[in-house]
Coordinates of C-alpha atoms in Angstrom, one line a residue:
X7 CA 20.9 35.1 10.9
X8 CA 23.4 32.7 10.9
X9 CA 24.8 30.2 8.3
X10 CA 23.3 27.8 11.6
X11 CA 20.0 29.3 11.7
X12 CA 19.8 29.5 8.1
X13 CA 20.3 25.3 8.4
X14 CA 17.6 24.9 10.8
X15 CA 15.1 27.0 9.2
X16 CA 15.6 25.3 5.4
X17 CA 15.5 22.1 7.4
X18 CA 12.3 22.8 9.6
X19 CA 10.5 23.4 6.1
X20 CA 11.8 20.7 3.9
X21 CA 10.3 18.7 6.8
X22 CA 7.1 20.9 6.6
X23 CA 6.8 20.0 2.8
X24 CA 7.3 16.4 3.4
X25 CA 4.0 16.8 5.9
X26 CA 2.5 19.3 4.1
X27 CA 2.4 16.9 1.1
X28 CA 1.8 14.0 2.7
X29 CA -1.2 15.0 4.7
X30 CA -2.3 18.6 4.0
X31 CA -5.7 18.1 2.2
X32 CA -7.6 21.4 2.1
X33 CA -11.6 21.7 0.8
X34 CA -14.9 22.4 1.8
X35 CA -17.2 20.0 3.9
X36 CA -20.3 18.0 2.4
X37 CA -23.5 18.5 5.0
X38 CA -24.0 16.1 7.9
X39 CA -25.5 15.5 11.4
X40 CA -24.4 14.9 14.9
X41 CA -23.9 16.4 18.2
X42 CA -21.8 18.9 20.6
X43 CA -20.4 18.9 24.0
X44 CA -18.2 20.6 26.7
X45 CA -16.2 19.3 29.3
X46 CA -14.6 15.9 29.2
X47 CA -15.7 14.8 26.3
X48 CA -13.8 17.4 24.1
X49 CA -10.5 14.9 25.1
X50 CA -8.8 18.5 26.8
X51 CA -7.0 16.9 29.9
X52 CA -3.9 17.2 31.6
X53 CA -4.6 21.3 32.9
X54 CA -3.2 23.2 34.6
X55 CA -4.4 23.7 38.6
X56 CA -5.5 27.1 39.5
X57 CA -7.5 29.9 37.9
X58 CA -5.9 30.0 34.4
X59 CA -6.3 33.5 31.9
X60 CA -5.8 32.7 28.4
X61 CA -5.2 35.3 25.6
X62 CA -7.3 35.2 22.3
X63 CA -6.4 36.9 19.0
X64 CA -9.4 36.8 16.7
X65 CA -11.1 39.7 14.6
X66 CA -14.7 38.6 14.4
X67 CA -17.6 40.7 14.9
X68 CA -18.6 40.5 17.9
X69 CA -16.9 37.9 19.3
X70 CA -16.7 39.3 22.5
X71 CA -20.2 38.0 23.1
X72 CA -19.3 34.4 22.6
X73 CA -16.5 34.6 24.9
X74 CA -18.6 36.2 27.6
X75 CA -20.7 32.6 27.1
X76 CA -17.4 31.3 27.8
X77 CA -16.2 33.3 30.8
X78 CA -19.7 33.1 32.2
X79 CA -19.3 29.1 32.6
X80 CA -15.9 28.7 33.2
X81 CA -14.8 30.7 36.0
X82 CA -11.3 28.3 36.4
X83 CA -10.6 29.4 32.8
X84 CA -10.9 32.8 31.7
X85 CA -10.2 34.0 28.5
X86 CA -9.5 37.5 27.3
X87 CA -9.6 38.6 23.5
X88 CA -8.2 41.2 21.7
X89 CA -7.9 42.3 18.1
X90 CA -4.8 43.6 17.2
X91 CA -5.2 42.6 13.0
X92 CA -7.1 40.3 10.6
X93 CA -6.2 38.1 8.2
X94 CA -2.5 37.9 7.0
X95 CA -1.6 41.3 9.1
X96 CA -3.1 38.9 11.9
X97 CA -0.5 36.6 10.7
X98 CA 2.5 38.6 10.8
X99 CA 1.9 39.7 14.1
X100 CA 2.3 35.9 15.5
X101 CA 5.4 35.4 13.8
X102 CA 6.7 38.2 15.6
X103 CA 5.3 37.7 18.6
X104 CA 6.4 33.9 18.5
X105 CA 10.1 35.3 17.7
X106 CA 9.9 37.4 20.9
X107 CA 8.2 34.3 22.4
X108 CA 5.1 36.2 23.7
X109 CA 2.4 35.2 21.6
X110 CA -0.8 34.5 22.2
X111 CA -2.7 31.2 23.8
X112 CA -5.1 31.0 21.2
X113 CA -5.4 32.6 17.6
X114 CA -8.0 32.3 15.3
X115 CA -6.1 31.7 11.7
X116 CA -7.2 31.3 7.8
X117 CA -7.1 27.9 6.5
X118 CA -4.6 29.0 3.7
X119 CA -1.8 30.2 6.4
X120 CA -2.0 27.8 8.0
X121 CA 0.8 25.6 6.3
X122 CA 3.0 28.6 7.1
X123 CA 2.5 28.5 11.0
X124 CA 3.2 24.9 11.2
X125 CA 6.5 24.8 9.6
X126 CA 7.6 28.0 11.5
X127 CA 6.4 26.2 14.7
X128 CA 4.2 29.2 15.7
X129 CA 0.8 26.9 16.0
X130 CA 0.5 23.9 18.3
X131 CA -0.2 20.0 17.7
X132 CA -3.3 19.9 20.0
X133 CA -3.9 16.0 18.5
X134 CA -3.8 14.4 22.2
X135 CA -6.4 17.0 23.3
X136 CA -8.7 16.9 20.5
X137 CA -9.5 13.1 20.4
X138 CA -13.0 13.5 21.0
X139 CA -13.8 16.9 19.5
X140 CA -12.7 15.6 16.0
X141 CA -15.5 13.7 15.6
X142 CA -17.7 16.5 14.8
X143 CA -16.1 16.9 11.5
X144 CA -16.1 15.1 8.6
X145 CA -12.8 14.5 6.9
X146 CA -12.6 17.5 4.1
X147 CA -13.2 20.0 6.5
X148 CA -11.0 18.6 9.2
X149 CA -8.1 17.9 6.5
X150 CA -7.9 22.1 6.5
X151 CA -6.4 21.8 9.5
X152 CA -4.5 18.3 10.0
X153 CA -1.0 17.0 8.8
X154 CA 0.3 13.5 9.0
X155 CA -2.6 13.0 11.3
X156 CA -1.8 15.5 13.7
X157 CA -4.4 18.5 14.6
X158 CA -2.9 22.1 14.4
X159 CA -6.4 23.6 15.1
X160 CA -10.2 23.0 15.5
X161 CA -12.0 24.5 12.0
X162 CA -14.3 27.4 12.5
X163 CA -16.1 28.0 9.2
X164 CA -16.5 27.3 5.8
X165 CA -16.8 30.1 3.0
X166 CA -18.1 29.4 0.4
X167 CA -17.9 32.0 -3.1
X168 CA -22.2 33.2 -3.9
X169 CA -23.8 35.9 -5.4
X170 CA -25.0 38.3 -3.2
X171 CA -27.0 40.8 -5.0
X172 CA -29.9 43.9 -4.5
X173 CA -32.9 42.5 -5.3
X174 CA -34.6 45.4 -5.0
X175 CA -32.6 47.3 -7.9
X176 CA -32.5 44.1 -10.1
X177 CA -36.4 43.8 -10.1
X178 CA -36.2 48.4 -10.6
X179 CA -34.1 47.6 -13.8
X180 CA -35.8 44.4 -15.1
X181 CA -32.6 41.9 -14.7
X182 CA -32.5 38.3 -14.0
X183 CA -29.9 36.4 -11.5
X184 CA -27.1 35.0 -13.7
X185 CA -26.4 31.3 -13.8
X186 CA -23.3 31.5 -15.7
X187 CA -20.1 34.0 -16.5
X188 CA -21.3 34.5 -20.0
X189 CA -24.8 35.5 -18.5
X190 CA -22.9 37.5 -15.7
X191 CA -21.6 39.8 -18.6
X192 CA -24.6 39.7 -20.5
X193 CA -25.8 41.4 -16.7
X194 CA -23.1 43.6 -16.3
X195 CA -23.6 45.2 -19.7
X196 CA -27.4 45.5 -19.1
X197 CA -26.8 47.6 -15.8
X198 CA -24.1 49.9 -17.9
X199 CA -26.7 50.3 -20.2
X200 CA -29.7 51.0 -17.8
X201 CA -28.1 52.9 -15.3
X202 CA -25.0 54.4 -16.8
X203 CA -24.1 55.3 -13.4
X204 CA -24.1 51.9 -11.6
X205 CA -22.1 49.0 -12.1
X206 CA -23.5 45.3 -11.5
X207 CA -20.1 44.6 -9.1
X208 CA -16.4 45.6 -8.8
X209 CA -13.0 43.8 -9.5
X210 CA -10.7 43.8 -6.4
X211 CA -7.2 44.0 -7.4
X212 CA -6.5 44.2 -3.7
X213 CA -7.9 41.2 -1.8
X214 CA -6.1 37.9 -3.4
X215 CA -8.8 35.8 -1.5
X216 CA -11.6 36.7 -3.8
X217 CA -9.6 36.2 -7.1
X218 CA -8.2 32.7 -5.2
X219 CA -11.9 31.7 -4.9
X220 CA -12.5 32.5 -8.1
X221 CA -9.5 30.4 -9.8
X222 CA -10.6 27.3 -7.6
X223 CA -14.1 27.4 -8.9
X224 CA -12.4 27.1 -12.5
X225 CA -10.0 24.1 -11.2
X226 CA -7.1 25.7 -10.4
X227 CA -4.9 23.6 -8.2
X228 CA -1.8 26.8 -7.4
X229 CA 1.0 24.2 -5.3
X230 CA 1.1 20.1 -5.6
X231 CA 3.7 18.5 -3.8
X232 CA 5.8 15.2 -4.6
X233 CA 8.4 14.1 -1.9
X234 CA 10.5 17.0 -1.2
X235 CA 9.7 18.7 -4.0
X236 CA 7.2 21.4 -5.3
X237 CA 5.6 22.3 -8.2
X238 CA 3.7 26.0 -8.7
X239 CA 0.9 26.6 -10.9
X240 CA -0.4 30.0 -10.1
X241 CA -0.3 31.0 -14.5
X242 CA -1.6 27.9 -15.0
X243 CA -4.7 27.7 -17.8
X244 CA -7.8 27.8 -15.1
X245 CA -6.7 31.1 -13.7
X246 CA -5.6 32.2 -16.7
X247 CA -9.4 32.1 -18.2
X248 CA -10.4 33.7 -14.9
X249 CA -7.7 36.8 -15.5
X250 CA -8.6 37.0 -19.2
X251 CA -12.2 37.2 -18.2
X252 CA -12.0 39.8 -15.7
X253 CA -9.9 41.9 -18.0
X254 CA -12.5 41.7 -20.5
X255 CA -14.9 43.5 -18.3
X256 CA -12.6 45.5 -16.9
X257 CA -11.5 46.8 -19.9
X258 CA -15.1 47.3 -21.3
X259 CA -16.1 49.6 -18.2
X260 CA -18.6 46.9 -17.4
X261 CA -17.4 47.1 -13.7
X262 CA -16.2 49.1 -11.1
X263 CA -12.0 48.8 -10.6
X264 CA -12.9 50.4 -6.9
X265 CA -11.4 47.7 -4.2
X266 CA -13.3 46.0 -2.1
X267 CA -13.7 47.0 1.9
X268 CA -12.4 50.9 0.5
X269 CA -14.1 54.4 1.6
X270 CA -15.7 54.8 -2.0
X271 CA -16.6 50.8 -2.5
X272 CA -18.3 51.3 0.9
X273 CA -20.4 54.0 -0.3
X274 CA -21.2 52.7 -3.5
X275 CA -22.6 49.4 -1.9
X276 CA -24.5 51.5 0.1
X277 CA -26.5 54.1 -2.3
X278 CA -26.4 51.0 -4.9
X279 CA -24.0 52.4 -7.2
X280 CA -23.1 48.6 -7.3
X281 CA -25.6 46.1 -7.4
X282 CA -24.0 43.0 -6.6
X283 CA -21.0 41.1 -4.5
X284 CA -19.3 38.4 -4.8
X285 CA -18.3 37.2 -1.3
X286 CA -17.8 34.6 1.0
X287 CA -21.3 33.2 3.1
X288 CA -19.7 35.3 5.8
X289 CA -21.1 38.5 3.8
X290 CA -24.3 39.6 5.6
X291 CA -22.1 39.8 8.9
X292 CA -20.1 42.7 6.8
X293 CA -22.9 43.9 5.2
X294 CA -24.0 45.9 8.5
X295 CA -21.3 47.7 8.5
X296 CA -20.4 48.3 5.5
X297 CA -23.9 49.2 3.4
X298 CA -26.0 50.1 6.6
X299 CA -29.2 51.5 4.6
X300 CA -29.8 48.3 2.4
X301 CA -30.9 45.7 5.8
X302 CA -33.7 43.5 3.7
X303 CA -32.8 44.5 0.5
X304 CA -30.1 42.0 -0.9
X305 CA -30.8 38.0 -1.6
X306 CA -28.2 35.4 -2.6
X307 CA -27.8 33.0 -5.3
X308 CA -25.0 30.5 -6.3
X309 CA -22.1 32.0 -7.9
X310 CA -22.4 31.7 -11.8
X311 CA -21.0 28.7 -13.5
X312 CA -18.4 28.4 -16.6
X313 CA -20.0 25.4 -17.9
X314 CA -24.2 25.6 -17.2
X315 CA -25.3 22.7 -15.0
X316 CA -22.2 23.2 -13.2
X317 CA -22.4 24.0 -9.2
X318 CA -18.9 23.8 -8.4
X319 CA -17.6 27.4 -6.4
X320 CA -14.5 28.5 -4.4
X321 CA -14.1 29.6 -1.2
X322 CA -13.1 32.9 0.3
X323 CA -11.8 32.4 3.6
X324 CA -12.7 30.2 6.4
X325 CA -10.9 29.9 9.7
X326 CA -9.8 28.0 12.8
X327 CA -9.0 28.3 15.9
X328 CA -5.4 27.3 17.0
X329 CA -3.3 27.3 20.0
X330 CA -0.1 28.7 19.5
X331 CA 3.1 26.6 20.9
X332 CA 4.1 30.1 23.3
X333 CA 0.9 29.2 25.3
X334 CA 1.5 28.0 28.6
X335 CA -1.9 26.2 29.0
X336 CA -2.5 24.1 25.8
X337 CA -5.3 21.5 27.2
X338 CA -7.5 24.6 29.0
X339 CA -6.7 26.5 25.3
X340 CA -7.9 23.5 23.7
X341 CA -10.3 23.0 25.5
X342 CA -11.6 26.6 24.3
X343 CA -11.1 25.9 20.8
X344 CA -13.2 22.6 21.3
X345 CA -16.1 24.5 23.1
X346 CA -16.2 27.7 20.2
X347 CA -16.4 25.3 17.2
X348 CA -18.8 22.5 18.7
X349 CA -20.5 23.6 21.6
X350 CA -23.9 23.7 20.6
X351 CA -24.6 27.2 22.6
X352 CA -21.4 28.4 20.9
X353 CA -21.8 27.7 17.7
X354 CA -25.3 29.2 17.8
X355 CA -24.0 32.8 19.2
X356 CA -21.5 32.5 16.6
X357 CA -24.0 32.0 14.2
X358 CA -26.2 35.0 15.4
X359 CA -23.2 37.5 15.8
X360 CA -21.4 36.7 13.3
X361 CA -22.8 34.6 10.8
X362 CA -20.4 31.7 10.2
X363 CA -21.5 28.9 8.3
X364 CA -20.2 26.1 10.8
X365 CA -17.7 23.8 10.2
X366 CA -18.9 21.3 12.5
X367 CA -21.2 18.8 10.9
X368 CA -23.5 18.8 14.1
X369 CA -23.6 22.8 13.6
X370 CA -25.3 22.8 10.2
X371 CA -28.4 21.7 11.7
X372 CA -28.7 23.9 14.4
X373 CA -32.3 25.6 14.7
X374 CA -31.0 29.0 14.5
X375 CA -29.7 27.7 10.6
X376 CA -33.7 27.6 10.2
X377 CA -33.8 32.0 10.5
X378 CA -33.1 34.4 8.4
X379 CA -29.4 36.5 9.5
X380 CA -30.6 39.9 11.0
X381 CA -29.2 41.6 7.9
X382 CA -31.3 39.8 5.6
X383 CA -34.9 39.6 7.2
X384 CA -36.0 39.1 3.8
X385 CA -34.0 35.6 3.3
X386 CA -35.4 33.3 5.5
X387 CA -33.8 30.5 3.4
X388 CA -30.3 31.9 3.3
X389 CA -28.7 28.8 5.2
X390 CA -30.8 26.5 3.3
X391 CA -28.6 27.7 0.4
X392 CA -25.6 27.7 1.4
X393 CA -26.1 24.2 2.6
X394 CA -27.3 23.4 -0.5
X395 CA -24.1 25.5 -2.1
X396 CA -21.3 24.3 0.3
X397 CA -20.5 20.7 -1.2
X398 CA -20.0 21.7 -4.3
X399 CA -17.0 24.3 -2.8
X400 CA -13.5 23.5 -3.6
X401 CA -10.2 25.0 -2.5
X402 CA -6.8 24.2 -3.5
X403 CA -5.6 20.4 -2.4
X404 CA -2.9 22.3 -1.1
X405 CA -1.6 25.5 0.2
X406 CA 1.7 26.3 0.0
X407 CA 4.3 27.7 2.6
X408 CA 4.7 30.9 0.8
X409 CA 1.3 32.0 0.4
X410 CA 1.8 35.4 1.8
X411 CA 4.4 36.6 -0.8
X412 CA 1.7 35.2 -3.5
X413 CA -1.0 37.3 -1.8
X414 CA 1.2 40.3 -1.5
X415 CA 2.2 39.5 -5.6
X416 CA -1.4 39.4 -6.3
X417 CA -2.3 42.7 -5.0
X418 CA 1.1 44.3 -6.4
X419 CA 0.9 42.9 -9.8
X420 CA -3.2 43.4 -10.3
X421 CA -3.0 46.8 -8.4
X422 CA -0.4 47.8 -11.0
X423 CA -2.1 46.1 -13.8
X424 CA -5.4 47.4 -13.0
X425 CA -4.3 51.2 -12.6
X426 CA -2.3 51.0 -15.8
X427 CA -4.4 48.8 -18.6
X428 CA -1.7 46.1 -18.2
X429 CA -2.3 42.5 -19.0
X430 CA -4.0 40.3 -16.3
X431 CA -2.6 37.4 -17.2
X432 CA 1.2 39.1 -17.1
X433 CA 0.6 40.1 -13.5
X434 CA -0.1 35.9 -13.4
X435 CA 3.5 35.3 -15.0
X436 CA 4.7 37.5 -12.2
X437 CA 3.2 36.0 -9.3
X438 CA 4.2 32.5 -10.6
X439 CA 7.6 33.7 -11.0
X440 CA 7.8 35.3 -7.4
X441 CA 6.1 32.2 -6.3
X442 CA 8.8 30.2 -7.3
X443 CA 11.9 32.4 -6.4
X444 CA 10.5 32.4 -2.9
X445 CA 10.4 28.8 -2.4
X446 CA 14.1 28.2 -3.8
X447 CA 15.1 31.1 -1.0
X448 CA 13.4 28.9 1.8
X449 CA 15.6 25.8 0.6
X450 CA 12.3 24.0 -1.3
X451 CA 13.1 22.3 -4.2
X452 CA 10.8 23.2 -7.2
X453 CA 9.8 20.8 -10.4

């Protein structure tokens, strides 16, 4: 790269932190009502003449079905999906495919890399087509995805942290639902105890977005922003009583050190080796696949609190959907990511298939909320709960620009820490430290 390029590139993002701090507000949504449409009134105008194919990166579950509703009513506009990764994999892919300036129309995107896209210019202001569709969301949930005002994609989902346990083994070994951390480890000893063989839940050194949930819930605010400069906070006292916690259990064999989404956590979840999760609302969608023989057999409760009383929780994930700036068709792309996220029709198969929790105010009272997901026939409430749950969700104000190197310092420092009885909180020091480096290589100036 050249001294040039170099320029450009610490420009572009000193730019990004000035909008990132200016407008970047990034939280859960309180509950509402209203309504969903197609056509006209999701404000996507100015396309393109012609039958028009549009390319869609997204790894849901079954989202081929609600693209075939799509398809099957938009014969001008097709769209064709394909999965090439998730999550931050997902991520890297569009960077490189924006560099070789083939990416794809639309891409479905976590809130928290978001921040990233923008200032590398790889996702799209779609403001002028989204005047109408913005209306379905209230202003937390749509500040996960707007700037200075401008719209870099229409929210998907919100995630909120619960407690997804077996109730079947909790009633076989006489335990109660914990309300709090200190009762959570009252829990976790009990099972040890009772079934020396089990383990109430696991600790995932590997997936930074459970242990990011986790810190929010305690009020952990990891990037803030003043002007052009930043400040980090990742070893910062919140997360630090989160680390210190964990440890503790950790190192009293109280839980499993087995990652999350692995061969061997797969098959413990399944012959109830481990009794409990703590997930994102999205979970019953994995659950399927992941811990086939327990359909009706697990319940959900709100994730315990520090302080009892307290209903504050995190978030793991929730997405949007974006159009990229390589796409060719941005209003008929938009236009898409309108329809997915407010469509009435669309938000209920997305529901169904994949069990989102929507963001769109309008989608929270649709009557397919009022069922119970097909992986939990026994929790004909589950919605109900997570409504009740979902206002009390946090996330950080802000996400940085570097949150992939944090992630990737999460999983390398707890990995490490886990495997060799290292301090927790060290691996913290660590990531704050890479953190920081980082953003003085991309030209930000940190206080």
């Amino acid at each position: 790269m050249s001294a040039t390029d170099r320029t450009r590139r610490a420009g572009g993002r000193r730019a990004a932190v000035a909008l990132l701090a200016a407008g970047l507000l990034l939280g859960t949504a309180a509950c509402g009502g209203g309504s969903s449409g197609d056509g006209a009134r999701n404000g996507a105008t100015g396309g393109a003449k012609g039958k028009v194919t549009l390319t869609f990166w997204d790894w849901d579950p079954h989202m081929d079905k609600v693209v075939a509703k799509w398809n099957a009513g938009h014969p001008g506009i097709q769209v064709r999906l394909s999965n090439p990764a998730g999550g931050d994999q997902l991520v890297a892919k569009m960077i490189t495919a924006h560099e070789a300036k083939n990416g794809p129309d639309i891409a479905k995107v976590e809130y928290q890399s978001l921040p990233a896209l923008v200032s590398k210019g790889v996702v799209r202001d779609i403001t002028r087509y989204t005047k109408d569709t913005v209306a379905d969301f209230d202003r937390a949930t749509l500040g996960s995805t707007t700037f200075e005002g401008k719209v870099y994609g229409v929210p998907q989902d919100v995630a909120p942290l619960m407690f997804f346990y077996r109730a079947d083994l909790f009633q076989r070994y006489g335990l109660t639902v914990p309300t709090t951390w200190d009762q959570f480890a009252a829990t976790a000893a009990a099972v040890r105890a009772k079934a020396p063989a089990s383990y109430l839940t696991n600790f995932d050194a590997a997936d930074p977005g459970w242990f990011t949930g986790l810190a929010q819930q305690a009020g952990a605010n990891w990037w803030s922003a003043d002007g052009d400069s930043w400040k980090v906070d990742i070893d910062g006292a919140p997360t630090r009583k989160v680390a210190a916690y964990w440890q503790d259990q950790v190192g009293r064999g109280a839980v499993a050190k087995n990652p999350s989404f692995s061969p061997q956590w797969n098959k413990q979840m399944n012959d109830g080796t481990l009794l409990a999760w703590i997930s994102g609302a999205w979970a019953p969608a994995q659950l399927g696949g992941i811990a086939p023989a327990t359909k009706g057999k697990w319940a959900v409760a709100p994730l315990p609190a520090w302080t009892a009383g307290d209903t504050t929780t995190g978030i793991w994930g929730g997405s949007a959907t974006t159009v990229t700036s390589d796409s060719h068709h941005p209003a008929e792309a938009a236009q898409f990511a309108s329809w997915l996220n407010t469509d009435d029709a669309a938000v209920t198969e997305q529901v169904k298939q994949i069990n989102v929790y929507p963001a769109a105010t309008g989608g929270r009272s649709l009557p397919i909320l009022q069922a119970a997901p097909a992986f939990f026939p026994n929790e004909p409430d589950f919605y109900a709960k997570v409504k009740q749950v979902a206002p009390s969700a946090r996330s950080f104000p802000m996400w940085g620009p570097d949150v992939t190197v944090t992630f990737t310092g999460y999983s390398d420092s707890f990995g490490k820490a886990l495997q060799s009885g290292g301090s927790f909180t060290d691996a913290l020091t660590g990531m704050q430290s890479a953190a920081v480096a980082d953003l003085k290589k991309l030209g930000f100036t940190v206080g």
